[in-house]
mmCIF file of C-alpha atoms and ligand atoms in Angstrom:
data_model
loop_
_atom_site.group_PDB
_atom_site.id
_atom_site.type_symbol
_atom_site.label_atom_id
_atom_site.label_comp_id
_atom_site.label_asym_id
_atom_site.label_seq_id
_atom_site.Cartn_x
_atom_site.Cartn_y
_atom_site.Cartn_z
ATOM 1 C CA UNK A 1 124.612 77.751 122.037
ATOM 2 C CA UNK A 2 123.767 81.425 121.645
ATOM 3 C CA UNK A 3 121.830 80.713 118.463
ATOM 4 C CA UNK A 4 119.798 78.004 120.190
ATOM 5 C CA UNK A 5 118.716 80.338 122.990
ATOM 6 C CA UNK A 6 117.763 82.996 120.494
ATOM 7 C CA UNK A 7 115.754 80.503 118.455
ATOM 8 C CA UNK A 8 113.850 79.218 121.459
ATOM 9 C CA UNK A 9 113.014 82.721 122.660
ATOM 10 C CA UNK A 10 111.797 83.794 119.261
ATOM 11 C CA UNK A 11 109.720 80.649 118.890
ATOM 12 C CA UNK A 12 108.079 81.271 122.279
ATOM 13 C CA UNK A 13 107.254 84.823 121.411
ATOM 14 C CA UNK A 14 105.840 83.923 118.035
ATOM 15 C CA UNK A 15 103.786 81.181 119.682
ATOM 16 C CA UNK A 16 102.217 83.716 122.023
ATOM 17 C CA UNK A 17 101.148 86.011 119.240
ATOM 18 C CA UNK A 18 98.210 83.837 118.267
ATOM 19 C CA UNK A 19 95.857 86.160 120.066
ATOM 20 C CA UNK A 20 92.658 84.719 121.379
ATOM 21 C CA UNK A 21 89.654 87.008 121.188
ATOM 22 C CA UNK A 22 86.089 86.597 122.246
ATOM 23 C CA UNK A 23 83.742 88.113 119.693
ATOM 24 C CA UNK A 24 79.981 87.728 120.233
ATOM 25 C CA UNK A 25 80.549 84.816 122.615
ATOM 26 C CA UNK A 26 82.698 82.975 120.088
ATOM 27 C CA UNK A 27 86.383 82.351 120.525
ATOM 28 C CA UNK A 28 88.441 83.602 117.594
ATOM 29 C CA UNK A 29 92.144 83.286 117.027
ATOM 30 C CA UNK A 30 94.015 86.143 115.505
ATOM 31 C CA UNK A 31 97.291 85.187 113.872
ATOM 32 C CA UNK A 32 99.052 88.469 114.585
ATOM 33 C CA UNK A 33 102.421 87.552 113.015
ATOM 34 C CA UNK A 34 104.400 89.922 115.192
ATOM 35 C CA UNK A 35 107.919 90.788 114.172
ATOM 36 C CA UNK A 36 110.458 91.259 116.928
ATOM 37 C CA UNK A 37 113.073 93.868 116.100
ATOM 38 C CA UNK A 38 116.357 94.233 117.900
ATOM 39 C CA UNK A 39 119.232 96.677 117.573
ATOM 40 C CA UNK A 40 122.639 95.890 118.973
ATOM 41 C CA UNK A 41 125.645 98.100 119.574
ATOM 42 C CA UNK A 42 129.118 97.329 120.865
ATOM 43 C CA UNK A 43 129.905 99.455 123.925
ATOM 44 C CA UNK A 44 133.545 98.668 124.294
ATOM 45 C CA UNK A 45 136.052 97.446 121.753
ATOM 46 C CA UNK A 46 139.877 97.323 121.790
ATOM 47 C CA UNK A 47 140.477 101.030 121.420
ATOM 48 C CA UNK A 48 137.105 102.649 121.965
ATOM 49 C CA UNK A 49 134.463 103.018 124.604
ATOM 50 C CA UNK A 50 131.150 104.862 124.340
ATOM 51 C CA UNK A 51 128.927 106.343 127.039
ATOM 52 C CA UNK A 52 125.575 104.837 127.984
ATOM 53 C CA UNK A 53 123.413 107.494 126.273
ATOM 54 C CA UNK A 54 125.270 107.069 122.957
ATOM 55 C CA UNK A 55 125.019 103.279 123.253
ATOM 56 C CA UNK A 56 121.240 103.410 123.739
ATOM 57 C CA UNK A 57 120.815 105.873 120.885
ATOM 58 C CA UNK A 58 122.980 103.737 118.544
ATOM 59 C CA UNK A 59 121.142 100.539 119.419
ATOM 60 C CA UNK A 60 117.839 102.322 118.916
ATOM 61 C CA UNK A 61 118.910 103.462 115.465
ATOM 62 C CA UNK A 62 119.874 99.877 114.551
ATOM 63 C CA UNK A 63 116.487 98.687 115.880
ATOM 64 C CA UNK A 64 114.655 101.218 113.689
ATOM 65 C CA UNK A 65 116.508 99.925 110.631
ATOM 66 C CA UNK A 66 115.654 96.335 111.589
ATOM 67 C CA UNK A 67 112.006 97.391 111.704
ATOM 68 C CA UNK A 68 112.155 98.687 108.144
ATOM 69 C CA UNK A 69 113.836 95.566 106.747
ATOM 70 C CA UNK A 70 111.670 92.730 105.495
ATOM 71 C CA UNK A 71 114.003 89.872 106.231
ATOM 72 C CA UNK A 72 116.095 91.093 109.176
ATOM 73 C CA UNK A 73 114.981 91.238 112.766
ATOM 74 C CA UNK A 74 118.340 91.923 114.358
ATOM 75 C CA UNK A 75 120.736 94.641 113.177
ATOM 76 C CA UNK A 76 124.182 95.513 114.486
ATOM 77 C CA UNK A 77 124.945 99.245 114.645
ATOM 78 C CA UNK A 78 127.787 100.702 112.593
ATOM 79 C CA UNK A 79 128.931 104.286 112.013
ATOM 80 C CA UNK A 80 127.744 104.503 108.393
ATOM 81 C CA UNK A 81 124.196 104.431 109.800
ATOM 82 C CA UNK A 82 124.822 107.869 111.343
ATOM 83 C CA UNK A 83 125.882 109.174 107.907
ATOM 84 C CA UNK A 84 122.691 107.705 106.397
ATOM 85 C CA UNK A 85 120.524 109.426 109.009
ATOM 86 C CA UNK A 86 122.349 112.742 108.517
ATOM 87 C CA UNK A 87 121.675 112.537 104.781
ATOM 88 C CA UNK A 88 118.035 111.631 105.375
ATOM 89 C CA UNK A 89 117.558 114.596 107.717
ATOM 90 C CA UNK A 90 119.329 116.916 105.258
ATOM 91 C CA UNK A 91 117.069 115.804 102.402
ATOM 92 C CA UNK A 92 113.749 115.679 104.237
ATOM 93 C CA UNK A 93 114.239 118.921 106.192
ATOM 94 C CA UNK A 94 115.234 120.887 103.096
ATOM 95 C CA UNK A 95 112.575 119.580 100.722
ATOM 96 C CA UNK A 96 109.844 122.238 100.958
ATOM 97 C CA UNK A 97 112.420 125.030 100.759
ATOM 98 C CA UNK A 98 114.090 123.345 97.786
ATOM 99 C CA UNK A 99 110.747 123.241 95.945
ATOM 100 C CA UNK A 100 110.200 126.940 96.729
ATOM 101 C CA UNK A 101 113.762 127.768 95.578
ATOM 102 C CA UNK A 102 113.081 126.143 92.213
ATOM 103 C CA UNK A 103 115.687 123.413 92.746
ATOM 104 C CA UNK A 104 113.297 120.730 91.466
ATOM 105 C CA UNK A 105 112.742 120.539 87.732
ATOM 106 C CA UNK A 106 110.538 118.268 85.673
ATOM 107 C CA UNK A 107 112.419 116.491 82.892
ATOM 108 C CA UNK A 108 110.716 114.720 80.003
ATOM 109 C CA UNK A 109 111.677 111.481 78.279
ATOM 110 C CA UNK A 110 110.048 110.985 74.853
ATOM 111 C CA UNK A 111 108.141 107.827 73.942
ATOM 112 C CA UNK A 112 108.557 106.827 70.319
ATOM 113 C CA UNK A 113 106.369 104.862 67.939
ATOM 114 C CA UNK A 114 109.024 103.012 66.029
ATOM 115 C CA UNK A 115 107.278 102.101 62.792
ATOM 116 C CA UNK A 116 106.605 105.786 62.052
ATOM 117 C CA UNK A 117 109.426 107.220 64.208
ATOM 118 C CA UNK A 118 107.012 109.720 65.695
ATOM 119 C CA UNK A 119 106.858 111.015 69.249
ATOM 120 C CA UNK A 120 103.628 109.774 70.793
ATOM 121 C CA UNK A 121 104.157 110.897 74.379
ATOM 122 C CA UNK A 122 106.644 111.503 77.173
ATOM 123 C CA UNK A 123 107.229 110.582 80.790
ATOM 124 C CA UNK A 124 107.733 113.318 83.391
ATOM 125 C CA UNK A 125 110.694 112.546 85.678
ATOM 126 C CA UNK A 126 111.791 114.699 88.578
ATOM 127 C CA UNK A 127 115.312 116.138 88.873
ATOM 128 C CA UNK A 128 116.829 117.940 91.866
ATOM 129 C CA UNK A 129 119.578 120.359 90.992
ATOM 130 C CA UNK A 130 121.322 121.803 94.055
ATOM 131 C CA UNK A 131 122.385 125.479 94.005
ATOM 132 C CA UNK A 132 126.001 124.360 93.367
ATOM 133 C CA UNK A 133 124.793 122.787 90.094
ATOM 134 C CA UNK A 134 125.079 119.106 90.920
ATOM 135 C CA UNK A 135 122.123 116.784 90.383
ATOM 136 C CA UNK A 136 120.592 114.404 92.883
ATOM 137 C CA UNK A 137 118.722 111.614 91.126
ATOM 138 C CA UNK A 138 115.326 110.239 92.191
ATOM 139 C CA UNK A 139 116.617 106.845 93.317
ATOM 140 C CA UNK A 140 118.654 108.666 95.958
ATOM 141 C CA UNK A 141 115.937 110.861 97.478
ATOM 142 C CA UNK A 142 112.561 109.314 96.616
ATOM 143 C CA UNK A 143 112.835 106.348 99.030
ATOM 144 C CA UNK A 144 113.686 108.826 101.821
ATOM 145 C CA UNK A 145 110.839 111.221 101.162
ATOM 146 C CA UNK A 146 108.452 108.309 100.699
ATOM 147 C CA UNK A 147 109.322 107.296 104.233
ATOM 148 C CA UNK A 148 108.643 110.786 105.559
ATOM 149 C CA UNK A 149 105.438 111.115 103.513
ATOM 150 C CA UNK A 150 106.757 114.235 101.705
ATOM 151 C CA UNK A 151 106.549 112.426 98.375
ATOM 152 C CA UNK A 152 102.938 113.619 98.168
ATOM 153 C CA UNK A 153 104.121 117.250 98.200
ATOM 154 C CA UNK A 154 106.721 116.526 95.519
ATOM 155 C CA UNK A 155 104.379 114.526 93.287
ATOM 156 C CA UNK A 156 101.732 117.245 93.537
ATOM 157 C CA UNK A 157 104.395 119.740 92.456
ATOM 158 C CA UNK A 158 105.191 117.546 89.408
ATOM 159 C CA UNK A 159 101.516 117.134 88.507
ATOM 160 C CA UNK A 160 100.940 120.912 88.641
ATOM 161 C CA UNK A 161 104.042 121.625 86.529
ATOM 162 C CA UNK A 162 102.915 119.111 83.887
ATOM 163 C CA UNK A 163 99.338 120.449 83.762
ATOM 164 C CA UNK A 164 100.658 124.010 83.506
ATOM 165 C CA UNK A 165 103.065 123.014 80.732
ATOM 166 C CA UNK A 166 100.392 121.278 78.641
ATOM 167 C CA UNK A 167 97.982 124.156 79.203
ATOM 168 C CA UNK A 168 100.579 126.691 78.033
ATOM 169 C CA UNK A 169 101.484 124.731 74.887
ATOM 170 C CA UNK A 170 97.801 124.432 73.975
ATOM 171 C CA UNK A 171 97.095 128.117 74.605
ATOM 172 C CA UNK A 172 100.132 129.051 72.479
ATOM 173 C CA UNK A 173 98.743 126.807 69.741
ATOM 174 C CA UNK A 174 101.855 124.659 69.820
ATOM 175 C CA UNK A 175 101.946 120.890 69.412
ATOM 176 C CA UNK A 176 101.977 118.749 72.540
ATOM 177 C CA UNK A 177 101.779 115.029 73.306
ATOM 178 C CA UNK A 178 100.238 113.145 76.264
ATOM 179 C CA UNK A 179 102.494 113.165 79.331
ATOM 180 C CA UNK A 180 102.673 110.393 81.908
ATOM 181 C CA UNK A 181 103.372 111.075 85.580
ATOM 182 C CA UNK A 182 104.484 108.681 88.299
ATOM 183 C CA UNK A 183 102.270 107.872 91.289
ATOM 184 C CA UNK A 184 104.094 106.894 94.462
ATOM 185 C CA UNK A 185 102.921 103.924 96.522
ATOM 186 C CA UNK A 186 102.290 106.384 99.386
ATOM 187 C CA UNK A 187 99.359 107.772 97.429
ATOM 188 C CA UNK A 188 97.661 104.431 97.926
ATOM 189 C CA UNK A 189 97.149 105.261 101.567
ATOM 190 C CA UNK A 190 96.009 108.749 100.676
ATOM 191 C CA UNK A 191 93.284 108.612 98.067
ATOM 192 C CA UNK A 192 93.134 112.433 98.142
ATOM 193 C CA UNK A 193 95.235 112.307 94.995
ATOM 194 C CA UNK A 194 91.910 111.954 93.135
ATOM 195 C CA UNK A 195 90.348 115.261 94.284
ATOM 196 C CA UNK A 196 93.718 116.962 93.795
ATOM 197 C CA UNK A 197 93.946 115.799 90.167
ATOM 198 C CA UNK A 198 90.307 116.744 89.616
ATOM 199 C CA UNK A 199 91.092 120.272 90.864
ATOM 200 C CA UNK A 200 94.017 120.469 88.387
ATOM 201 C CA UNK A 201 91.763 119.428 85.508
ATOM 202 C CA UNK A 202 89.242 122.079 86.614
ATOM 203 C CA UNK A 203 91.945 124.744 86.872
ATOM 204 C CA UNK A 204 93.935 124.042 83.693
ATOM 205 C CA UNK A 205 91.141 122.647 81.481
ATOM 206 C CA UNK A 206 93.409 120.353 79.490
ATOM 207 C CA UNK A 207 91.979 117.368 77.567
ATOM 208 C CA UNK A 208 91.974 114.393 79.993
ATOM 209 C CA UNK A 209 93.696 112.086 77.503
ATOM 210 C CA UNK A 210 96.751 114.331 77.743
ATOM 211 C CA UNK A 211 97.547 112.806 81.146
ATOM 212 C CA UNK A 212 98.538 109.249 81.976
ATOM 213 C CA UNK A 213 99.197 107.903 85.473
ATOM 214 C CA UNK A 214 101.972 105.344 85.962
ATOM 215 C CA UNK A 215 101.450 103.033 88.939
ATOM 216 C CA UNK A 216 104.170 100.473 89.553
ATOM 217 C CA UNK A 217 103.388 96.787 89.348
ATOM 218 C CA UNK A 218 104.098 96.419 93.087
ATOM 219 C CA UNK A 219 101.379 98.955 93.980
ATOM 220 C CA UNK A 220 98.789 96.806 92.218
ATOM 221 C CA UNK A 221 100.039 93.658 93.929
ATOM 222 C CA UNK A 222 100.286 95.111 97.440
ATOM 223 C CA UNK A 223 96.778 96.467 97.510
ATOM 224 C CA UNK A 224 94.713 95.432 94.531
ATOM 225 C CA UNK A 225 91.406 96.837 95.819
ATOM 226 C CA UNK A 226 92.792 100.309 96.480
ATOM 227 C CA UNK A 227 94.675 100.267 93.188
ATOM 228 C CA UNK A 228 91.416 99.454 91.440
ATOM 229 C CA UNK A 229 89.761 102.453 93.152
ATOM 230 C CA UNK A 230 92.580 104.700 91.919
ATOM 231 C CA UNK A 231 92.393 103.349 88.363
ATOM 232 C CA UNK A 232 88.625 103.816 88.295
ATOM 233 C CA UNK A 233 88.989 107.327 89.708
ATOM 234 C CA UNK A 234 91.522 108.331 87.013
ATOM 235 C CA UNK A 235 89.371 106.741 84.307
ATOM 236 C CA UNK A 236 86.299 108.610 85.540
ATOM 237 C CA UNK A 237 88.187 111.836 84.800
ATOM 238 C CA UNK A 238 89.091 110.542 81.335
ATOM 239 C CA UNK A 239 92.812 110.018 82.014
ATOM 240 C CA UNK A 240 94.723 106.868 81.111
ATOM 241 C CA UNK A 241 96.541 104.521 83.472
ATOM 242 C CA UNK A 242 99.567 102.306 83.018
ATOM 243 C CA UNK A 243 101.253 99.515 84.958
ATOM 244 C CA UNK A 244 104.882 100.583 85.354
ATOM 245 C CA UNK A 245 107.916 98.296 85.823
ATOM 246 C CA UNK A 246 105.925 95.286 84.635
ATOM 247 C CA UNK A 247 107.940 92.112 85.208
ATOM 248 C CA UNK A 248 110.287 93.633 87.781
ATOM 249 C CA UNK A 249 108.696 91.906 90.767
ATOM 250 C CA UNK A 250 106.437 88.968 91.317
ATOM 251 C CA UNK A 251 104.303 87.842 88.461
ATOM 252 C CA UNK A 252 101.162 89.867 88.070
ATOM 253 C CA UNK A 253 99.775 88.268 84.950
ATOM 254 C CA UNK A 254 96.426 87.531 86.588
ATOM 255 C CA UNK A 255 96.088 91.205 87.542
ATOM 256 C CA UNK A 256 96.136 92.205 83.902
ATOM 257 C CA UNK A 257 92.793 90.588 83.280
ATOM 258 C CA UNK A 258 91.305 91.951 86.522
ATOM 259 C CA UNK A 259 92.405 95.569 86.315
ATOM 260 C CA UNK A 260 91.289 97.946 83.590
ATOM 261 C CA UNK A 261 94.815 99.043 82.646
ATOM 262 C CA UNK A 262 95.373 100.931 79.386
ATOM 263 C CA UNK A 263 99.120 100.427 79.012
ATOM 264 C CA UNK A 264 101.795 98.114 80.399
ATOM 265 C CA UNK A 265 105.348 99.371 80.600
ATOM 266 C CA UNK A 266 107.732 96.451 80.395
ATOM 267 C CA UNK A 267 110.611 96.888 82.802
ATOM 268 C CA UNK A 268 114.111 97.446 81.483
ATOM 269 C CA UNK A 269 115.240 94.312 83.315
ATOM 270 C CA UNK A 270 114.085 92.289 80.287
ATOM 271 C CA UNK A 271 116.595 94.093 78.108
ATOM 272 C CA UNK A 272 119.576 93.803 80.420
ATOM 273 C CA UNK A 273 122.310 92.142 78.394
ATOM 274 C CA UNK A 274 125.451 92.765 80.404
ATOM 275 C CA UNK A 275 126.493 89.896 82.642
ATOM 276 C CA UNK A 276 123.474 87.800 81.665
ATOM 277 C CA UNK A 277 124.153 84.302 80.403
ATOM 278 C CA UNK A 278 123.101 83.557 76.829
ATOM 279 C CA UNK A 279 120.372 81.032 77.699
ATOM 280 C CA UNK A 280 118.836 83.443 80.271
ATOM 281 C CA UNK A 281 118.833 86.224 77.671
ATOM 282 C CA UNK A 282 116.922 83.883 75.414
ATOM 283 C CA UNK A 283 114.447 83.115 78.247
ATOM 284 C CA UNK A 284 113.864 86.833 78.813
ATOM 285 C CA UNK A 285 113.147 87.294 75.139
ATOM 286 C CA UNK A 286 110.620 84.461 75.121
ATOM 287 C CA UNK A 287 108.841 85.984 78.135
ATOM 288 C CA UNK A 288 108.817 89.484 76.712
ATOM 289 C CA UNK A 289 107.411 88.255 73.426
ATOM 290 C CA UNK A 290 104.625 86.281 75.185
ATOM 291 C CA UNK A 291 103.705 89.273 77.372
ATOM 292 C CA UNK A 292 103.457 91.564 74.359
ATOM 293 C CA UNK A 293 101.289 89.025 72.574
ATOM 294 C CA UNK A 294 99.053 88.585 75.597
ATOM 295 C CA UNK A 295 98.708 92.367 76.068
ATOM 296 C CA UNK A 296 97.596 92.683 72.463
ATOM 297 C CA UNK A 297 94.904 90.073 72.940
ATOM 298 C CA UNK A 298 93.712 91.870 76.076
ATOM 299 C CA UNK A 299 93.696 95.130 74.070
ATOM 300 C CA UNK A 300 96.294 96.681 76.317
ATOM 301 C CA UNK A 301 99.003 98.816 74.724
ATOM 302 C CA UNK A 302 102.529 97.689 75.559
ATOM 303 C CA UNK A 303 105.581 99.903 75.829
ATOM 304 C CA UNK A 304 109.162 98.807 76.430
ATOM 305 C CA UNK A 305 111.408 101.015 78.525
ATOM 306 C CA UNK A 306 115.172 101.051 78.816
ATOM 307 C CA UNK A 307 115.796 100.637 75.073
ATOM 308 C CA UNK A 308 119.466 101.507 74.648
ATOM 309 C CA UNK A 309 120.493 100.080 71.265
ATOM 310 C CA UNK A 310 119.254 99.850 67.706
ATOM 311 C CA UNK A 311 119.456 96.069 67.956
ATOM 312 C CA UNK A 312 117.109 96.011 70.977
ATOM 313 C CA UNK A 313 114.748 98.426 69.279
ATOM 314 C CA UNK A 314 114.594 96.338 66.089
ATOM 315 C CA UNK A 315 114.025 93.160 68.034
ATOM 316 C CA UNK A 316 111.163 94.723 70.010
ATOM 317 C CA UNK A 317 109.529 96.035 66.850
ATOM 318 C CA UNK A 318 109.811 92.557 65.321
ATOM 319 C CA UNK A 319 107.930 90.960 68.214
ATOM 320 C CA UNK A 320 105.227 93.613 68.097
ATOM 321 C CA UNK A 321 106.261 96.271 70.604
ATOM 322 C CA UNK A 322 106.244 99.458 68.588
ATOM 323 C CA UNK A 323 106.152 101.942 71.436
ATOM 324 C CA UNK A 324 109.547 102.349 73.024
ATOM 325 C CA UNK A 325 111.317 104.604 75.495
ATOM 326 C CA UNK A 326 115.002 104.685 76.305
ATOM 327 C CA UNK A 327 118.400 106.308 75.942
ATOM 328 C CA UNK A 328 118.625 105.069 72.343
ATOM 329 C CA UNK A 329 115.981 107.646 71.385
ATOM 330 C CA UNK A 330 116.567 110.251 74.069
ATOM 331 C CA UNK A 331 117.573 110.588 77.712
ATOM 332 C CA UNK A 332 115.154 112.520 79.964
ATOM 333 C CA UNK A 333 115.641 116.164 78.925
ATOM 334 C CA UNK A 334 114.770 119.565 80.396
ATOM 335 C CA UNK A 335 111.454 121.210 79.511
ATOM 336 C CA UNK A 336 113.186 123.682 77.162
ATOM 337 C CA UNK A 337 114.990 120.873 75.327
ATOM 338 C CA UNK A 338 111.793 118.838 75.174
ATOM 339 C CA UNK A 339 109.964 121.744 73.576
ATOM 340 C CA UNK A 340 112.707 122.000 70.939
ATOM 341 C CA UNK A 341 112.483 118.219 70.503
ATOM 342 C CA UNK A 342 108.741 118.194 69.821
ATOM 343 C CA UNK A 343 108.855 121.375 67.755
ATOM 344 C CA UNK A 344 111.322 119.709 65.395
ATOM 345 C CA UNK A 345 110.171 116.103 65.344
ATOM 346 C CA UNK A 346 107.137 114.485 63.885
ATOM 347 C CA UNK A 347 104.386 114.148 66.453
ATOM 348 C CA UNK A 348 101.676 111.589 66.336
ATOM 349 C CA UNK A 349 98.849 112.952 68.329
ATOM 350 C CA UNK A 350 95.658 114.426 67.011
ATOM 351 C CA UNK A 351 94.630 116.921 69.572
ATOM 352 C CA UNK A 352 90.873 116.850 69.569
ATOM 353 C CA UNK A 353 89.672 119.769 71.616
HETATM 354 P P1 LIG B 401 110.767 104.779 86.376
HETATM 355 O O1 LIG B 401 109.393 105.355 86.571
HETATM 356 O O2 LIG B 401 110.848 103.348 85.988
HETATM 357 O O3 LIG B 401 111.476 105.708 85.314
HETATM 358 C C1 LIG B 401 112.372 105.236 84.358
HETATM 359 C C2 LIG B 401 113.787 105.396 84.809
HETATM 360 O O4 LIG B 401 114.652 104.763 83.868
HETATM 361 C C3 LIG B 401 114.230 106.854 84.853
HETATM 362 O O5 LIG B 401 115.179 106.985 85.906
HETATM 363 C C4 LIG B 401 114.923 107.026 83.505
HETATM 364 O O6 LIG B 401 115.852 108.069 83.491
HETATM 365 C C5 LIG B 401 115.581 105.681 83.373
HETATM 366 N N1 LIG B 401 115.839 105.332 81.965
HETATM 367 C C6 LIG B 401 115.196 105.746 80.868
HETATM 368 N N2 LIG B 401 115.703 105.187 79.756
HETATM 369 C C7 LIG B 401 116.710 104.391 80.152
HETATM 370 C C8 LIG B 401 117.645 103.543 79.453
HETATM 371 O O7 LIG B 401 117.649 103.419 78.224
HETATM 372 N N3 LIG B 401 118.543 102.862 80.206
HETATM 373 C C9 LIG B 401 118.577 102.978 81.563
HETATM 374 N N4 LIG B 401 119.494 102.276 82.229
HETATM 375 N N5 LIG B 401 117.726 103.770 82.254
HETATM 376 C C10 LIG B 401 116.795 104.468 81.557
HETATM 377 P P2 LIG B 401 115.113 108.198 86.925
HETATM 378 O O8 LIG B 401 114.625 109.436 86.264
HETATM 379 O O9 LIG B 401 116.411 108.221 87.646
HETATM 380 O O10 LIG B 401 113.962 107.744 87.920
HETATM 381 C C11 LIG B 401 114.096 106.603 88.692
HETATM 382 C C12 LIG B 401 112.784 106.259 89.347
HETATM 383 O O11 LIG B 401 112.399 107.281 90.280
HETATM 384 C C13 LIG B 401 111.630 106.208 88.341
HETATM 385 O O12 LIG B 401 111.630 104.955 87.720
HETATM 386 C C14 LIG B 401 110.435 106.423 89.261
HETATM 387 O O13 LIG B 401 110.095 105.241 89.920
HETATM 388 C C15 LIG B 401 110.992 107.386 90.273
HETATM 389 N N6 LIG B 401 110.588 108.753 89.892
HETATM 390 C C16 LIG B 401 111.174 109.617 89.025
HETATM 391 N N7 LIG B 401 110.499 110.791 88.978
HETATM 392 C C17 LIG B 401 109.445 110.649 89.835
HETATM 393 C C18 LIG B 401 108.354 111.498 90.258
HETATM 394 O O14 LIG B 401 108.179 112.639 89.810
HETATM 395 N N8 LIG B 401 107.469 110.977 91.180
HETATM 396 C C19 LIG B 401 107.607 109.716 91.681
HETATM 397 N N9 LIG B 401 106.695 109.289 92.587
HETATM 398 N N10 LIG B 401 108.594 108.892 91.320
HETATM 399 C C20 LIG B 401 109.497 109.351 90.404
HETATM 400 CA CA1 LIG B 402 107.618 105.480 85.470
HETATM 401 CA CA1 LIG B 403 109.538 102.045 84.859
#
């Protein structure tokens, strides 16, 4: 009975969201697709009762979460939500200070060309080490600071660190390889990333091919036109651009021919062996092999990430993916360790100044 009432009410509301507008004497219908979000809290249970102000605040918190969820419009409050909010506030309010205190460090994960076993590049990955020594990993804090918009501040910090690092290695006459940096989806709304990067190139005067920008597959799918503007902007400066996490979301094969991407990074999901049935593993391998083949024909370089074993690495080389990144070769390492790594390993990059 309850469900029926809810369904009817929702249907009525959705029906009324086909807004009718009159534009230049013509009637137009705007399908507004409104989403109704509700938060619910229980005021009184067997052993507990809460006051009205707390009830409203709890329900409001549940409503906010419903708003952020794609497939939920009604969320029931529970106490773990308070813990989540506390953590979010702790992270977002302390971010700028943490950057100033030097708690954020850029780590580097080498990319290897397997037929020559040379290092051809590295990916810059952020690490947050709290004063007590323990690490907080990006998956824990990046979604939160993306929501607050502070990801721009953090990414700009990473970009500057990487430019400064490359500039120093070049001025010390030491070998260096191109470094890729991640671009958050929030930058899509703020195209000022382009002038910021331009100012870094002007300040540090590093060769443009030393920098690669990784944009995730979902960024390209969500807003293809803006993504194209970003790619063109990076290319105009001479930098390279890759499509990160390829294959992790919806298919974007058609985008590959439309967007001038230099590199695709195949997501580690293709290599996941544990808990995957044998015939699905085989399917993944067929897909990965076709994608690598297609990339070659489109003259796009392909790189596989998440390579953890020699067997995976050999298989990928066999099907034509010679550029690989993963724990098998090296975990992301601190800048000092990365310098030792590239000082002692064969590098494949002719630095043309
Ligand atoms: P991502 O860009 O896909 O980066 C690759 C992630 O896979 C990294 O996780 C890396 O440590 C991990 N990884 C590398 N090799 C292996 C492997 O062999 N096996 C497994 N299981 N994992 C491997 P990390 O550093 O925790 O970063 C997670 C995500 O956070 C990144 O995914 C990226 O989306 C984001 N991220 C990291 N640093 C930054 C940053 O500076 N800016 C932005 N906007 N996002 C960042
Ligand atoms: Ca990446
Ligand atoms: Ca990735």
